[in-house]
Amino acid sequence: MADEAGGLVIDPMHQFQIHPLFGEGPLTWYTPTNQTLWLGIAVVVISILMLIGSAPRKVIPGRTQSITELLYTFIHDMVEEVTGHEGAKFFPYLMVLFTFIVTSNLLGLIPGSFAPTSHIAVTAVLALMVFLTVTLVGFYKKGIGFLGMFWVSSAPLVLRPILALIELISYFVRPLSHSIRLGGNIMAGHAVMKVFAGFAGVMGLASIVPIAAIAAIYGLELLVAVVQAYVFTILTCVYLRDAVGEAHH
Amino acid sequence: MSTTETVAGAAGEASQKGMPQLNFATWPNQVFWLLVALVILYIVMTKIAMPRIASVLAERKGKITGDLAAAEELKSKAKAAEKAYNLALEQARVEAAKIIVATKAEIQKDLNAAMADADAQIAAKAAESEKRIAEIRAGAEQAVGEVARDTAGALVAALGGTADDAAIAAAVAVRLKG
């Protein structure tokens, strides 16, 4: 972003600004913003894919049907393997989680677009929902026995209180790491591309170097977009296993 | 509402410098729209898309299992048919062997009968022939005797002797035996 001629002014964070979609009015809790627009686009894209893909109901699937079935079986197998059979009731939740994150991440890579998942508010809500679900379901299912996961019975008795403290802290840090891992990755990737784009704007012919770098980083970001969605979903499965599955400590 | 506006406005000014992510004034708005989006997605997933996909997958699984079972059944049927075919073939072979044996025996019987018949006929004919030969021979001996007696009588008469028939016959008979 070279706002003034000659000076190198890069504002990589400007792209994350949230502003009202219509007019310049103040931002209330219901004002449609640029983020609302891209949330909506993600919802529409996912809905169209899922509805068109599931409509034909062919025994031998076509392309779109294959994509939806691939998504379905991918998440289904992940839930079955990681969370266990008890986790099957969280399957729709994880389906929404994965499709939403991966679609938002990928849509955010369209130049000029906006990635809702680059905002900590969004990822924090997603992570807190997981945290609250795990905690509530854990206590509902196991009662006070849910606290047993903090008491490492395989460790020497002297170490157990210390380990319990560490386990407890790590448990409450989970939503933080869970959300910042996703938001930070997406934000960092976008910011880095913006920085290189700023270089490209003032380097004349040599700007071929930052442009090539942007292309390379873009490929990396495509990978990050999918991998981070996968990581978020599989971590959710792992956390859910604490609530419904057998103890694994 | 006016307090919200002033807070948002102040935060908006502040956000021009820091990270937009940490502009907490935008958080209620973000959280609200995110929850709306998630609820819509959840409804689309659970009410329409996932039941459909699940039914298609179940249907496919059922079809594959059914087809495999049908294939297994057809295979066993084919095996049974092959077995039945082999059995029939074996039976036919045995039957054919029996028929061959029976036919052979019958032919042998006919042949034996015909042979016996022919032997009998041949024997009869041979006996008749022998009788005829004997008759002819007897006739010939008689004729030879007559010719010999006649010739001897004529010879005796030509030589000037007289001989009674009885003496000539006796002499011829002696000669014929010798």
GROMACS .gro file of C-alpha atoms in nm:
model
  427
    1MET     CA    1   0.000   0.000   0.000
    2ALA     CA    2   0.198   0.293  -0.125
    3ASP     CA    3  -0.034   0.574  -0.036
    4GLU     CA    4   0.213   0.853  -0.090
    5ALA     CA    5   0.444   0.865  -0.385
    6GLY     CA    6   0.798   0.760  -0.304
    7GLY     CA    7   0.728   0.653   0.052
    8LEU     CA    8   0.693   0.288   0.138
    9VAL     CA    9   0.381   0.275   0.349
   10ILE     CA   10   0.258  -0.076   0.404
   11ASP     CA   11  -0.055  -0.127   0.608
   12PRO     CA   12  -0.103  -0.506   0.600
   13MET     CA   13  -0.375  -0.489   0.863
   14HIS     CA   14  -0.601  -0.261   0.665
   15GLN     CA   15  -0.750  -0.558   0.481
   16PHE     CA   16  -0.894  -0.691   0.804
   17GLN     CA   17  -1.097  -0.375   0.874
   18ILE     CA   18  -1.460  -0.439   0.939
   19HIS     CA   19  -1.684  -0.166   0.806
   20PRO     CA   20  -2.055  -0.138   0.744
   21LEU     CA   21  -2.158  -0.271   0.408
   22PHE     CA   22  -2.396   0.016   0.338
   23GLY     CA   23  -2.308   0.375   0.418
   24GLU     CA   24  -2.082   0.506   0.687
   25GLY     CA   25  -2.310   0.466   0.987
   26PRO     CA   26  -2.200   0.341   1.325
   27LEU     CA   27  -2.141  -0.027   1.375
   28THR     CA   28  -2.414  -0.187   1.584
   29TRP     CA   29  -2.443  -0.556   1.660
   30TYR     CA   30  -2.675  -0.618   1.366
   31THR     CA   31  -2.518  -0.391   1.102
   32PRO     CA   32  -2.435  -0.594   0.791
   33THR     CA   33  -2.063  -0.558   0.731
   34ASN     CA   34  -1.812  -0.674   0.475
   35GLN     CA   35  -1.758  -0.970   0.705
   36THR     CA   36  -2.131  -1.042   0.704
   37LEU     CA   37  -2.119  -1.041   0.324
   38TRP     CA   38  -1.843  -1.303   0.313
   39LEU     CA   39  -2.001  -1.508   0.587
   40GLY     CA   40  -2.314  -1.505   0.371
   41ILE     CA   41  -2.118  -1.600   0.060
   42ALA     CA   42  -1.963  -1.891   0.249
   43VAL     CA   43  -2.306  -2.003   0.368
   44VAL     CA   44  -2.447  -1.978   0.016
   45VAL     CA   45  -2.151  -2.163  -0.141
   46ILE     CA   46  -2.168  -2.446   0.114
   47SER     CA   47  -2.548  -2.468   0.091
   48ILE     CA   48  -2.544  -2.480  -0.290
   49LEU     CA   49  -2.269  -2.742  -0.291
   50MET     CA   50  -2.444  -2.956  -0.032
   51LEU     CA   51  -2.789  -2.919  -0.187
   52ILE     CA   52  -2.684  -2.972  -0.549
   53GLY     CA   53  -2.444  -3.246  -0.448
   54SER     CA   54  -2.700  -3.436  -0.249
   55ALA     CA   55  -2.990  -3.387  -0.491
   56PRO     CA   56  -2.918  -3.649  -0.761
   57ARG     CA   57  -2.901  -3.944  -0.516
   58LYS     CA   58  -2.739  -4.155  -0.782
   59VAL     CA   59  -2.591  -4.491  -0.697
   60ILE     CA   60  -2.298  -4.401  -0.922
   61PRO     CA   61  -2.226  -4.040  -0.822
   62GLY     CA   62  -2.144  -3.754  -1.056
   63ARG     CA   63  -1.878  -3.493  -0.981
   64THR     CA   64  -2.067  -3.268  -0.741
   65GLN     CA   65  -2.225  -3.564  -0.568
   66SER     CA   66  -1.878  -3.715  -0.529
   67ILE     CA   67  -1.751  -3.396  -0.361
   68THR     CA   68  -2.031  -3.392  -0.104
   69GLU     CA   69  -2.002  -3.762  -0.039
   70LEU     CA   70  -1.626  -3.728  -0.004
   71LEU     CA   71  -1.674  -3.448   0.251
   72TYR     CA   72  -1.935  -3.652   0.433
   73THR     CA   73  -1.734  -3.972   0.456
   74PHE     CA   74  -1.412  -3.780   0.535
   75ILE     CA   75  -1.564  -3.610   0.841
   76HIS     CA   76  -1.763  -3.921   0.931
   77ASP     CA   77  -1.453  -4.140   0.937
   78MET     CA   78  -1.263  -3.875   1.132
   79VAL     CA   79  -1.533  -3.861   1.401
   80GLU     CA   80  -1.557  -4.240   1.414
   81GLU     CA   81  -1.182  -4.291   1.440
   82VAL     CA   82  -1.087  -4.008   1.675
   83THR     CA   83  -1.391  -3.959   1.895
   84GLY     CA   84  -1.525  -4.312   1.877
   85HIS     CA   85  -1.872  -4.440   1.823
   86GLU     CA   86  -2.012  -4.216   2.096
   87GLY     CA   87  -1.910  -3.910   1.899
   88ALA     CA   88  -2.150  -3.982   1.614
   89LYS     CA   89  -2.403  -3.735   1.749
   90PHE     CA   90  -2.153  -3.452   1.703
   91PHE     CA   91  -2.110  -3.542   1.339
   92PRO     CA   92  -2.341  -3.268   1.199
   93TYR     CA   93  -2.169  -3.011   1.423
   94LEU     CA   94  -1.827  -3.113   1.291
   95MET     CA   95  -1.957  -3.117   0.937
   96VAL     CA   96  -2.068  -2.754   0.978
   97LEU     CA   97  -1.739  -2.667   1.147
   98PHE     CA   98  -1.519  -2.816   0.877
   99THR     CA   99  -1.714  -2.697   0.575
  100PHE     CA  100  -1.748  -2.348   0.721
  101ILE     CA  101  -1.379  -2.309   0.807
  102VAL     CA  102  -1.243  -2.458   0.486
  103THR     CA  103  -1.481  -2.257   0.270
  104SER     CA  104  -1.410  -1.932   0.456
  105ASN     CA  105  -1.037  -1.993   0.435
  106LEU     CA  106  -1.049  -2.065   0.062
  107LEU     CA  107  -1.289  -1.782  -0.019
  108GLY     CA  108  -1.057  -1.551   0.175
  109LEU     CA  109  -0.783  -1.631  -0.076
  110ILE     CA  110  -0.977  -1.469  -0.357
  111PRO     CA  111  -0.803  -1.134  -0.410
  112GLY     CA  112  -1.009  -0.849  -0.266
  113SER     CA  113  -1.219  -1.081  -0.054
  114PHE     CA  114  -1.242  -1.108   0.322
  115ALA     CA  115  -1.167  -1.409   0.538
  116PRO     CA  116  -1.396  -1.425   0.843
  117THR     CA  117  -1.164  -1.689   0.990
  118SER     CA  118  -0.882  -1.432   1.009
  119HIS     CA  119  -1.073  -1.270   1.295
  120ILE     CA  120  -1.013  -1.389   1.647
  121ALA     CA  121  -1.375  -1.310   1.733
  122VAL     CA  122  -1.492  -1.572   1.483
  123THR     CA  123  -1.240  -1.840   1.573
  124ALA     CA  124  -1.288  -1.768   1.945
  125VAL     CA  125  -1.660  -1.830   1.915
  126LEU     CA  126  -1.595  -2.154   1.726
  127ALA     CA  127  -1.340  -2.266   1.984
  128LEU     CA  128  -1.552  -2.162   2.283
  129MET     CA  129  -1.846  -2.354   2.143
  130VAL     CA  130  -1.624  -2.662   2.135
  131PHE     CA  131  -1.490  -2.591   2.485
  132LEU     CA  132  -1.834  -2.542   2.633
  133THR     CA  133  -1.971  -2.849   2.455
  134VAL     CA  134  -1.686  -3.065   2.581
  135THR     CA  135  -1.719  -2.936   2.936
  136LEU     CA  136  -2.098  -2.960   2.956
  137VAL     CA  137  -2.124  -3.297   2.781
  138GLY     CA  138  -1.833  -3.427   2.986
  139PHE     CA  139  -2.001  -3.342   3.317
  140TYR     CA  140  -2.339  -3.458   3.188
  141LYS     CA  141  -2.203  -3.793   3.073
  142LYS     CA  142  -1.950  -3.871   3.342
  143GLY     CA  143  -2.062  -3.651   3.629
  144ILE     CA  144  -1.783  -3.572   3.872
  145GLY     CA  145  -1.581  -3.848   3.710
  146PHE     CA  146  -1.510  -3.606   3.426
  147LEU     CA  147  -1.255  -3.444   3.657
  148GLY     CA  148  -1.069  -3.775   3.652
  149MET     CA  149  -0.904  -3.673   3.328
  150PHE     CA  150  -0.699  -3.421   3.530
  151TRP     CA  151  -0.583  -3.684   3.777
  152VAL     CA  152  -0.313  -3.877   3.595
  153SER     CA  153  -0.346  -4.216   3.763
  154SER     CA  154  -0.047  -4.362   3.577
  155ALA     CA  155   0.195  -4.107   3.730
  156PRO     CA  156   0.363  -4.139   4.071
  157LEU     CA  157   0.138  -4.015   4.350
  158VAL     CA  158   0.372  -3.726   4.437
  159LEU     CA  159   0.354  -3.587   4.088
  160ARG     CA  160  -0.020  -3.617   4.048
  161PRO     CA  161  -0.123  -3.286   4.210
  162ILE     CA  162   0.134  -3.099   4.002
  163LEU     CA  163   0.024  -3.279   3.688
  164ALA     CA  164  -0.338  -3.211   3.774
  165LEU     CA  165  -0.259  -2.839   3.794
  166ILE     CA  166  -0.080  -2.853   3.458
  167GLU     CA  167  -0.363  -3.052   3.302
  168LEU     CA  168  -0.616  -2.806   3.438
  169ILE     CA  169  -0.426  -2.509   3.297
  170SER     CA  170  -0.383  -2.680   2.961
  171TYR     CA  171  -0.753  -2.758   2.957
  172PHE     CA  172  -0.844  -2.392   2.997
  173VAL     CA  173  -0.580  -2.281   2.748
  174ARG     CA  174  -0.732  -2.509   2.485
  175PRO     CA  175  -0.992  -2.263   2.348
  176LEU     CA  176  -0.723  -1.995   2.331
  177SER     CA  177  -0.474  -2.208   2.134
  178HIS     CA  178  -0.754  -2.363   1.934
  179SER     CA  179  -0.881  -2.027   1.815
  180ILE     CA  180  -0.552  -1.839   1.777
  181ARG     CA  181  -0.397  -2.125   1.578
  182LEU     CA  182  -0.660  -2.088   1.308
  183GLY     CA  183  -0.706  -1.710   1.320
  184GLY     CA  184  -0.334  -1.642   1.345
  185ASN     CA  185  -0.245  -1.865   1.052
  186ILE     CA  186  -0.500  -1.709   0.822
  187MET     CA  187  -0.424  -1.355   0.936
  188ALA     CA  188  -0.048  -1.401   0.906
  189GLY     CA  189  -0.070  -1.545   0.556
  190HIS     CA  190  -0.286  -1.262   0.432
  191ALA     CA  191  -0.069  -1.000   0.602
  192VAL     CA  192   0.250  -1.142   0.451
  193MET     CA  193   0.099  -1.137   0.104
  194LYS     CA  194  -0.004  -0.777   0.162
  195VAL     CA  195   0.348  -0.683   0.268
  196PHE     CA  196   0.495  -0.839  -0.046
  197ALA     CA  197   0.229  -0.666  -0.253
  198GLY     CA  198   0.342  -0.338  -0.094
  199PHE     CA  199   0.701  -0.410  -0.198
  200ALA     CA  200   0.586  -0.491  -0.549
  201GLY     CA  201   0.417  -0.153  -0.572
  202VAL     CA  202   0.739   0.050  -0.530
  203MET     CA  203   1.014  -0.168  -0.675
  204GLY     CA  204   0.963  -0.102  -1.044
  205LEU     CA  205   1.097  -0.381  -1.266
  206ALA     CA  206   1.249  -0.566  -0.972
  207SER     CA  207   0.898  -0.616  -0.838
  208ILE     CA  208   0.899  -0.947  -1.025
  209VAL     CA  209   1.070  -1.088  -0.714
  210PRO     CA  210   0.794  -1.004  -0.462
  211ILE     CA  211   0.531  -1.102  -0.720
  212ALA     CA  212   0.693  -1.445  -0.755
  213ALA     CA  213   0.707  -1.464  -0.377
  214ILE     CA  214   0.335  -1.383  -0.358
  215ALA     CA  215   0.261  -1.664  -0.603
  216ALA     CA  216   0.463  -1.907  -0.391
  217ILE     CA  217   0.304  -1.790  -0.066
  218TYR     CA  218  -0.037  -1.815  -0.229
  219GLY     CA  219   0.025  -2.184  -0.298
  220LEU     CA  220   0.135  -2.226   0.062
  221GLU     CA  221  -0.174  -2.043   0.183
  222LEU     CA  222  -0.399  -2.277  -0.015
  223LEU     CA  223  -0.239  -2.560   0.176
  224VAL     CA  224  -0.267  -2.373   0.506
  225ALA     CA  225  -0.635  -2.299   0.440
  226VAL     CA  226  -0.719  -2.667   0.409
  227VAL     CA  227  -0.476  -2.793   0.672
  228GLN     CA  228  -0.592  -2.545   0.935
  229ALA     CA  229  -0.954  -2.641   0.876
  230TYR     CA  230  -0.852  -3.004   0.913
  231VAL     CA  231  -0.649  -2.932   1.227
  232PHE     CA  232  -0.933  -2.737   1.386
  233THR     CA  233  -1.180  -3.016   1.314
  234ILE     CA  234  -0.960  -3.303   1.427
  235LEU     CA  235  -0.866  -3.116   1.747
  236THR     CA  236  -1.237  -3.073   1.811
  237CYS     CA  237  -1.274  -3.449   1.771
  238VAL     CA  238  -0.985  -3.507   2.012
  239TYR     CA  239  -1.139  -3.273   2.272
  240LEU     CA  240  -1.480  -3.434   2.228
  241ARG     CA  241  -1.326  -3.772   2.303
  242ASP     CA  242  -1.243  -3.642   2.652
  243ALA     CA  243  -1.611  -3.579   2.702
  244VAL     CA  244  -1.766  -3.895   2.557
  245GLY     CA  245  -1.489  -4.148   2.504
  246GLU     CA  246  -1.290  -4.357   2.744
  247ALA     CA  247  -1.001  -4.187   2.922
  248HIS     CA  248  -0.673  -4.198   2.734
  249HIS     CA  249  -0.430  -4.043   2.980
  250MET     CA  250  -2.827   0.268   2.151
  251SER     CA  251  -2.645   0.599   2.175
  252THR     CA  252  -2.383   0.452   2.407
  253THR     CA  253  -2.319   0.170   2.160
  254GLU     CA  254  -2.267   0.426   1.888
  255THR     CA  255  -2.018   0.628   2.084
  256VAL     CA  256  -1.828   0.319   2.186
  257ALA     CA  257  -1.826   0.191   1.832
  258GLY     CA  258  -1.723   0.531   1.702
  259ALA     CA  259  -1.438   0.565   1.946
  260ALA     CA  260  -1.326   0.211   1.882
  261GLY     CA  261  -1.350   0.273   1.508
  262GLU     CA  262  -1.103   0.559   1.538
  263ALA     CA  263  -0.872   0.351   1.750
  264SER     CA  264  -0.892   0.058   1.514
  265GLN     CA  265  -0.732   0.257   1.237
  266LYS     CA  266  -0.400   0.203   1.413
  267GLY     CA  267  -0.407  -0.130   1.591
  268MET     CA  268  -0.513  -0.474   1.480
  269PRO     CA  269  -0.873  -0.482   1.359
  270GLN     CA  270  -0.895  -0.826   1.522
  271LEU     CA  271  -0.852  -0.666   1.863
  272ASN     CA  272  -1.111  -0.395   1.805
  273PHE     CA  273  -1.357  -0.539   2.051
  274ALA     CA  274  -1.626  -0.296   1.946
  275THR     CA  275  -1.683  -0.507   1.635
  276TRP     CA  276  -1.704  -0.834   1.829
  277PRO     CA  277  -2.078  -0.835   1.910
  278ASN     CA  278  -2.148  -0.775   1.543
  279GLN     CA  279  -1.909  -1.052   1.434
  280VAL     CA  280  -2.039  -1.298   1.689
  281PHE     CA  281  -2.400  -1.227   1.596
  282TRP     CA  282  -2.352  -1.278   1.223
  283LEU     CA  283  -2.130  -1.579   1.276
  284LEU     CA  284  -2.398  -1.747   1.487
  285VAL     CA  285  -2.658  -1.666   1.221
  286ALA     CA  286  -2.435  -1.824   0.955
  287LEU     CA  287  -2.367  -2.132   1.167
  288VAL     CA  288  -2.734  -2.183   1.249
  289ILE     CA  289  -2.828  -2.161   0.880
  290LEU     CA  290  -2.552  -2.406   0.788
  291TYR     CA  291  -2.655  -2.640   1.068
  292ILE     CA  292  -3.014  -2.641   0.948
  293VAL     CA  293  -2.912  -2.698   0.585
  294MET     CA  294  -2.683  -2.981   0.691
  295THR     CA  295  -2.908  -3.163   0.934
  296LYS     CA  296  -3.243  -3.109   0.764
  297ILE     CA  297  -3.156  -3.160   0.399
  298ALA     CA  298  -2.802  -3.242   0.295
  299MET     CA  299  -2.688  -3.501   0.547
  300PRO     CA  300  -3.001  -3.718   0.555
  301ARG     CA  301  -2.993  -3.727   0.176
  302ILE     CA  302  -2.626  -3.823   0.160
  303ALA     CA  303  -2.672  -4.078   0.436
  304SER     CA  304  -2.962  -4.239   0.253
  305VAL     CA  305  -2.768  -4.247  -0.075
  306LEU     CA  306  -2.468  -4.405   0.096
  307ALA     CA  307  -2.689  -4.657   0.274
  308GLU     CA  308  -2.867  -4.733  -0.050
  309ARG     CA  309  -2.537  -4.783  -0.229
  310LYS     CA  310  -2.408  -5.006   0.047
  311GLY     CA  311  -2.730  -5.205   0.036
  312LYS     CA  312  -2.712  -5.234  -0.340
  313ILE     CA  313  -2.353  -5.352  -0.330
  314THR     CA  314  -2.432  -5.608  -0.062
  315GLY     CA  315  -2.740  -5.718  -0.254
  316ASP     CA  316  -2.550  -5.748  -0.578
  317LEU     CA  317  -2.276  -5.945  -0.410
  318ALA     CA  318  -2.533  -6.178  -0.256
  319ALA     CA  319  -2.705  -6.217  -0.592
  320ALA     CA  320  -2.372  -6.292  -0.758
  321GLU     CA  321  -2.298  -6.550  -0.488
  322GLU     CA  322  -2.639  -6.706  -0.540
  323LEU     CA  323  -2.596  -6.718  -0.918
  324LYS     CA  324  -2.254  -6.872  -0.871
  325SER     CA  325  -2.394  -7.146  -0.650
  326LYS     CA  326  -2.676  -7.198  -0.898
  327ALA     CA  327  -2.425  -7.235  -1.180
  328LYS     CA  328  -2.232  -7.484  -0.970
  329ALA     CA  329  -2.548  -7.682  -0.903
  330ALA     CA  330  -2.634  -7.677  -1.272
  331GLU     CA  331  -2.286  -7.800  -1.358
  332LYS     CA  332  -2.321  -8.079  -1.102
  333ALA     CA  333  -2.659  -8.178  -1.240
  334TYR     CA  334  -2.518  -8.175  -1.592
  335ASN     CA  335  -2.228  -8.396  -1.492
  336LEU     CA  336  -2.464  -8.632  -1.313
  337ALA     CA  337  -2.690  -8.655  -1.618
  338LEU     CA  338  -2.388  -8.714  -1.838
  339GLU     CA  339  -2.270  -8.993  -1.609
  340GLN     CA  340  -2.613  -9.150  -1.605
  341ALA     CA  341  -2.637  -9.130  -1.980
  342ARG     CA  342  -2.299  -9.300  -2.010
  343VAL     CA  343  -2.409  -9.582  -1.782
  344GLU     CA  344  -2.735  -9.612  -1.972
  345ALA     CA  345  -2.551  -9.620  -2.302
  346ALA     CA  346  -2.318  -9.890  -2.173
  347LYS     CA  347  -2.616 -10.096  -2.060
  348ILE     CA  348  -2.786 -10.057  -2.396
  349ILE     CA  349  -2.467 -10.158  -2.572
  350VAL     CA  350  -2.437 -10.471  -2.358
  351ALA     CA  351  -2.804 -10.560  -2.410
  352THR     CA  352  -2.784 -10.502  -2.783
  353LYS     CA  353  -2.472 -10.708  -2.808
  354ALA     CA  354  -2.637 -10.993  -2.621
  355GLU     CA  355  -2.943 -10.975  -2.842
  356ILE     CA  356  -2.737 -10.971  -3.157
  357GLN     CA  357  -2.538 -11.267  -3.024
  358LYS     CA  358  -2.861 -11.452  -2.954
  359ASP     CA  359  -2.993 -11.384  -3.304
  360LEU     CA  360  -2.661 -11.478  -3.449
  361ASN     CA  361  -2.648 -11.802  -3.256
  362ALA     CA  362  -3.001 -11.889  -3.362
  363ALA     CA  363  -2.925 -11.810  -3.724
  364MET     CA  364  -2.602 -12.015  -3.703
  365ALA     CA  365  -2.783 -12.309  -3.552
  366ASP     CA  366  -3.051 -12.283  -3.816
  367ALA     CA  367  -2.793 -12.265  -4.090
  368ASP     CA  368  -2.600 -12.560  -3.943
  369ALA     CA  369  -2.915 -12.765  -3.932
  370GLN     CA  370  -2.999 -12.678  -4.288
  371ILE     CA  371  -2.645 -12.754  -4.399
  372ALA     CA  372  -2.653 -13.086  -4.215
  373ALA     CA  373  -2.986 -13.177  -4.372
  374LYS     CA  374  -2.864 -13.083  -4.714
  375ALA     CA  375  -2.541 -13.276  -4.663
  376ALA     CA  376  -2.732 -13.583  -4.550
  377GLU     CA  377  -2.959 -13.562  -4.852
  378SER     CA  378  -2.662 -13.518  -5.079
  379GLU     CA  379  -2.490 -13.818  -4.926
  380LYS     CA  380  -2.803 -14.025  -4.974
  381ARG     CA  381  -2.820 -13.917  -5.334
  382ILE     CA  382  -2.453 -13.991  -5.385
  383ALA     CA  383  -2.506 -14.331  -5.230
  384GLU     CA  384  -2.800 -14.393  -5.455
  385ILE     CA  385  -2.605 -14.279  -5.758
  386ARG     CA  386  -2.315 -14.495  -5.653
  387ALA     CA  387  -2.539 -14.794  -5.604
  388GLY     CA  388  -2.701 -14.730  -5.937
  389ALA     CA  389  -2.364 -14.699  -6.101
  390GLU     CA  390  -2.240 -15.028  -5.951
  391GLN     CA  391  -2.551 -15.197  -6.070
  392ALA     CA  392  -2.507 -15.046  -6.416
  393VAL     CA  393  -2.143 -15.149  -6.423
  394GLY     CA  394  -2.247 -15.506  -6.336
  395GLU     CA  395  -2.510 -15.511  -6.607
  396VAL     CA  396  -2.273 -15.364  -6.864
  397ALA     CA  397  -2.005 -15.611  -6.755
  398ARG     CA  398  -2.243 -15.908  -6.779
  399ASP     CA  399  -2.374 -15.792  -7.114
  400THR     CA  400  -2.024 -15.730  -7.241
  401ALA     CA  401  -1.902 -16.064  -7.103
  402GLY     CA  402  -2.199 -16.250  -7.256
  403ALA     CA  403  -2.136 -16.080  -7.592
  404LEU     CA  404  -1.766 -16.156  -7.571
  405VAL     CA  405  -1.832 -16.520  -7.489
  406ALA     CA  406  -2.082 -16.545  -7.772
  407ALA     CA  407  -1.839 -16.382  -8.013
  408LEU     CA  408  -1.566 -16.621  -7.916
  409GLY     CA  409  -1.796 -16.911  -7.999
  410GLY     CA  410  -1.867 -17.033  -7.660
  411THR     CA  411  -2.191 -17.065  -7.491
  412ALA     CA  412  -2.230 -16.957  -7.145
  413ASP     CA  413  -2.529 -16.951  -6.927
  414ASP     CA  414  -2.621 -16.621  -6.770
  415ALA     CA  415  -2.579 -16.750  -6.419
  416ALA     CA  416  -2.215 -16.847  -6.472
  417ILE     CA  417  -2.137 -16.511  -6.635
  418ALA     CA  418  -2.305 -16.319  -6.354
  419ALA     CA  419  -2.109 -16.510  -6.095
  420ALA     CA  420  -1.781 -16.448  -6.276
  421VAL     CA  421  -1.855 -16.075  -6.320
  422ALA     CA  422  -1.952 -16.044  -5.958
  423VAL     CA  423  -1.625 -16.204  -5.852
  424ARG     CA  424  -1.429 -15.967  -6.077
  425LEU     CA  425  -1.616 -15.658  -5.962
  426LYS     CA  426  -1.534 -15.738  -5.603
  427GLY     CA  427  -1.169 -15.794  -5.684
   0.00000   0.00000   0.00000
